[in-house]
GROMACS .gro file of C-alpha atoms in nm:
model
  187
    1UNK     CA    1   0.860  -0.998   0.994
    2UNK     CA    2   0.626  -0.946   1.286
    3UNK     CA    3   0.880  -0.735   1.479
    4UNK     CA    4   1.067  -0.579   1.186
    5UNK     CA    5   0.919  -0.230   1.223
    6UNK     CA    6   1.050  -0.211   1.580
    7UNK     CA    7   1.377  -0.401   1.532
    8UNK     CA    8   1.474  -0.263   1.191
    9UNK     CA    9   1.307   0.079   1.156
   10UNK     CA   10   1.578   0.235   0.937
   11UNK     CA   11   1.585  -0.045   0.677
   12UNK     CA   12   1.264  -0.042   0.470
   13UNK     CA   13   1.423  -0.258   0.199
   14UNK     CA   14   1.489  -0.535   0.453
   15UNK     CA   15   1.135  -0.507   0.592
   16UNK     CA   16   0.994  -0.527   0.238
   17UNK     CA   17   1.204  -0.837   0.173
   18UNK     CA   18   1.056  -0.990   0.491
   19UNK     CA   19   0.704  -0.914   0.372
   20UNK     CA   20   0.772  -1.072   0.033
   21UNK     CA   21   0.920  -1.383   0.193
   22UNK     CA   22   0.630  -1.421   0.433
   23UNK     CA   23   0.381  -1.386   0.147
   24UNK     CA   24   0.564  -1.653  -0.052
   25UNK     CA   25   0.582  -1.888   0.246
   26UNK     CA   26   0.219  -1.854   0.354
   27UNK     CA   27   0.074  -1.870   0.004
   28UNK     CA   28   0.292  -2.170  -0.085
   29UNK     CA   29   0.179  -2.345   0.231
   30UNK     CA   30  -0.186  -2.274   0.154
   31UNK     CA   31  -0.148  -2.390  -0.206
   32UNK     CA   32   0.069  -2.700  -0.159
   33UNK     CA   33  -0.043  -2.828   0.182
   34UNK     CA   34  -0.370  -2.671   0.294
   35UNK     CA   35  -0.421  -2.949   0.551
   36UNK     CA   36  -0.092  -2.851   0.720
   37UNK     CA   37  -0.199  -2.486   0.718
   38UNK     CA   38  -0.475  -2.572   0.967
   39UNK     CA   39  -0.211  -2.695   1.211
   40UNK     CA   40  -0.034  -2.358   1.175
   41UNK     CA   41  -0.356  -2.173   1.246
   42UNK     CA   42  -0.207  -1.876   1.436
   43UNK     CA   43   0.092  -1.822   1.206
   44UNK     CA   44  -0.095  -1.683   0.900
   45UNK     CA   45  -0.281  -1.444   1.132
   46UNK     CA   46   0.038  -1.323   1.298
   47UNK     CA   47   0.211  -1.269   0.963
   48UNK     CA   48  -0.096  -1.096   0.822
   49UNK     CA   49  -0.093  -0.864   1.123
   50UNK     CA   50   0.271  -0.779   1.046
   51UNK     CA   51   0.168  -0.679   0.693
   52UNK     CA   52  -0.121  -0.473   0.830
   53UNK     CA   53   0.113  -0.279   1.064
   54UNK     CA   54   0.352  -0.204   0.777
   55UNK     CA   55   0.058  -0.107   0.554
   56UNK     CA   56  -0.081   0.134   0.810
   57UNK     CA   57   0.260   0.288   0.873
   58UNK     CA   58   0.323   0.333   0.500
   59UNK     CA   59  -0.025   0.475   0.446
   60UNK     CA   60   0.043   0.741   0.707
   61UNK     CA   61   0.410   0.818   0.641
   62UNK     CA   62   0.495   0.733   0.279
   63UNK     CA   63   0.505   1.036   0.053
   64UNK     CA   64   0.479   0.850  -0.280
   65UNK     CA   65   0.165   0.902  -0.482
   66UNK     CA   66   0.216   0.637  -0.751
   67UNK     CA   67   0.371   0.296  -0.797
   68UNK     CA   68   0.624   0.404  -1.056
   69UNK     CA   69   0.803   0.710  -1.186
   70UNK     CA   70   0.593   1.023  -1.225
   71UNK     CA   71   0.583   1.250  -1.527
   72UNK     CA   72   0.735   1.592  -1.468
   73UNK     CA   73   0.778   1.899  -1.684
   74UNK     CA   74   1.077   2.128  -1.679
   75UNK     CA   75   1.042   2.503  -1.697
   76UNK     CA   76   1.045   2.488  -2.078
   77UNK     CA   77   0.752   2.245  -2.094
   78UNK     CA   78   0.955   1.933  -2.177
   79UNK     CA   79   0.827   1.611  -2.023
   80UNK     CA   80   1.050   1.368  -1.835
   81UNK     CA   81   1.002   1.093  -1.578
   82UNK     CA   82   1.142   1.102  -1.231
   83UNK     CA   83   1.142   0.839  -0.957
   84UNK     CA   84   1.061   0.922  -0.597
   85UNK     CA   85   1.431   0.896  -0.505
   86UNK     CA   86   1.523   1.153  -0.768
   87UNK     CA   87   1.243   1.390  -0.661
   88UNK     CA   88   1.364   1.377  -0.303
   89UNK     CA   89   1.719   1.470  -0.400
   90UNK     CA   90   1.892   1.134  -0.389
   91UNK     CA   91   1.797   0.860  -0.151
   92UNK     CA   92   1.452   0.940  -0.017
   93UNK     CA   93   1.532   0.760   0.305
   94UNK     CA   94   1.815   1.001   0.382
   95UNK     CA   95   1.554   1.275   0.395
   96UNK     CA   96   1.398   1.130   0.712
   97UNK     CA   97   1.461   1.316   1.036
   98UNK     CA   98   1.580   1.175   1.361
   99UNK     CA   99   1.527   0.817   1.458
  100UNK     CA  100   1.180   0.784   1.311
  101UNK     CA  101   1.116   0.461   1.120
  102UNK     CA  102   1.127   0.489   0.742
  103UNK     CA  103   0.820   0.377   0.547
  104UNK     CA  104   0.811   0.120   0.271
  105UNK     CA  105   0.657   0.268  -0.044
  106UNK     CA  106   0.283   0.208  -0.058
  107UNK     CA  107   0.302   0.036  -0.395
  108UNK     CA  108   0.557  -0.212  -0.263
  109UNK     CA  109   0.345  -0.285   0.043
  110UNK     CA  110   0.049  -0.354  -0.187
  111UNK     CA  111   0.252  -0.600  -0.392
  112UNK     CA  112   0.336  -0.797  -0.078
  113UNK     CA  113  -0.024  -0.803   0.048
  114UNK     CA  114  -0.190  -1.127   0.159
  115UNK     CA  115  -0.385  -1.290  -0.124
  116UNK     CA  116  -0.748  -1.398  -0.124
  117UNK     CA  117  -0.675  -1.752  -0.003
  118UNK     CA  118  -0.474  -1.616   0.285
  119UNK     CA  119  -0.748  -1.365   0.370
  120UNK     CA  120  -1.012  -1.638   0.366
  121UNK     CA  121  -0.821  -1.810   0.650
  122UNK     CA  122  -0.855  -1.506   0.874
  123UNK     CA  123  -1.156  -1.461   1.098
  124UNK     CA  124  -1.440  -1.235   0.990
  125UNK     CA  125  -1.363  -0.970   1.250
  126UNK     CA  126  -1.017  -0.886   1.113
  127UNK     CA  127  -1.071  -0.939   0.738
  128UNK     CA  128  -1.244  -0.600   0.677
  129UNK     CA  129  -0.935  -0.419   0.811
  130UNK     CA  130  -0.723  -0.582   0.542
  131UNK     CA  131  -0.972  -0.510   0.267
  132UNK     CA  132  -0.994  -0.146   0.379
  133UNK     CA  133  -0.613  -0.124   0.385
  134UNK     CA  134  -0.599  -0.257   0.027
  135UNK     CA  135  -0.840   0.019  -0.074
  136UNK     CA  136  -0.654   0.289   0.118
  137UNK     CA  137  -0.314   0.195  -0.025
  138UNK     CA  138  -0.458   0.168  -0.377
  139UNK     CA  139  -0.605   0.516  -0.341
  140UNK     CA  140  -0.277   0.648  -0.203
  141UNK     CA  141  -0.097   0.543  -0.521
  142UNK     CA  142  -0.376   0.686  -0.738
  143UNK     CA  143  -0.532   0.357  -0.853
  144UNK     CA  144  -0.898   0.422  -0.790
  145UNK     CA  145  -1.011   0.144  -1.026
  146UNK     CA  146  -0.830  -0.114  -0.814
  147UNK     CA  147  -0.964   0.037  -0.492
  148UNK     CA  148  -1.330   0.035  -0.594
  149UNK     CA  149  -1.397  -0.342  -0.553
  150UNK     CA  150  -1.242  -0.330  -0.207
  151UNK     CA  151  -1.461  -0.035  -0.113
  152UNK     CA  152  -1.766  -0.231  -0.226
  153UNK     CA  153  -1.663  -0.524  -0.008
  154UNK     CA  154  -1.611  -0.301   0.295
  155UNK     CA  155  -1.946  -0.126   0.238
  156UNK     CA  156  -2.134  -0.453   0.282
  157UNK     CA  157  -2.066  -0.454   0.656
  158UNK     CA  158  -1.896  -0.131   0.759
  159UNK     CA  159  -2.081   0.171   0.626
  160UNK     CA  160  -1.882   0.432   0.824
  161UNK     CA  161  -1.548   0.304   0.701
  162UNK     CA  162  -1.681   0.275   0.348
  163UNK     CA  163  -1.806   0.633   0.360
  164UNK     CA  164  -1.455   0.760   0.438
  165UNK     CA  165  -1.312   0.543   0.161
  166UNK     CA  166  -1.570   0.676  -0.087
  167UNK     CA  167  -1.473   1.035  -0.004
  168UNK     CA  168  -1.107   0.950  -0.065
  169UNK     CA  169  -1.205   0.765  -0.383
  170UNK     CA  170  -1.381   1.075  -0.515
  171UNK     CA  171  -1.078   1.294  -0.438
  172UNK     CA  172  -0.844   1.054  -0.619
  173UNK     CA  173  -1.081   1.005  -0.912
  174UNK     CA  174  -1.121   1.383  -0.948
  175UNK     CA  175  -0.745   1.437  -0.941
  176UNK     CA  176  -0.685   1.158  -1.196
  177UNK     CA  177  -0.965   1.267  -1.431
  178UNK     CA  178  -0.940   1.644  -1.412
  179UNK     CA  179  -1.001   1.776  -1.766
  180UNK     CA  180  -0.816   2.095  -1.676
  181UNK     CA  181  -0.503   1.923  -1.546
  182UNK     CA  182  -0.310   1.994  -1.864
  183UNK     CA  183  -0.343   2.367  -1.799
  184UNK     CA  184  -0.133   2.342  -1.485
  185UNK     CA  185   0.162   2.184  -1.669
  186UNK     CA  186   0.273   2.505  -1.834
  187UNK     CA  187   0.237   2.869  -1.752
   0.00000   0.00000   0.00000
């Protein structure tokens, strides 16, 4: 999992599977044998760093803007739902150019994120990066309500980072709560 982005750049499904397995392993270890987790002190940090790299890459490169299918309207005003793969004309990963790595969808990265117990095992210098990434990915998929508590946590010690997150929060909130949005659905 820690080298998957470099060793398997064209297989986001395999990298996501690695992230899910590592989350299951670490959280099971912390739940079932917390005394053994202390002996593995560097391993949760290394695996958390792997998640953070994937999260940052997906935040920058993933084009999805929601966790699930998005509502669309045809030219006659009829509503239908379309997944990201369908919007991209088939497999969205075939749309990538060259040998650039393919991102995991932001929603999937969020689902494989380290939990609170796992985060509590990380040192205080790295923990804010994870909390900020949770907020950024939540905002990327349009879930401002889920992002807000993370922004509050970041604001306690990192005002500059929180300020950027608040600006993004306002953009997402405005887009999600625009009273005139229904006007743009039809001409």
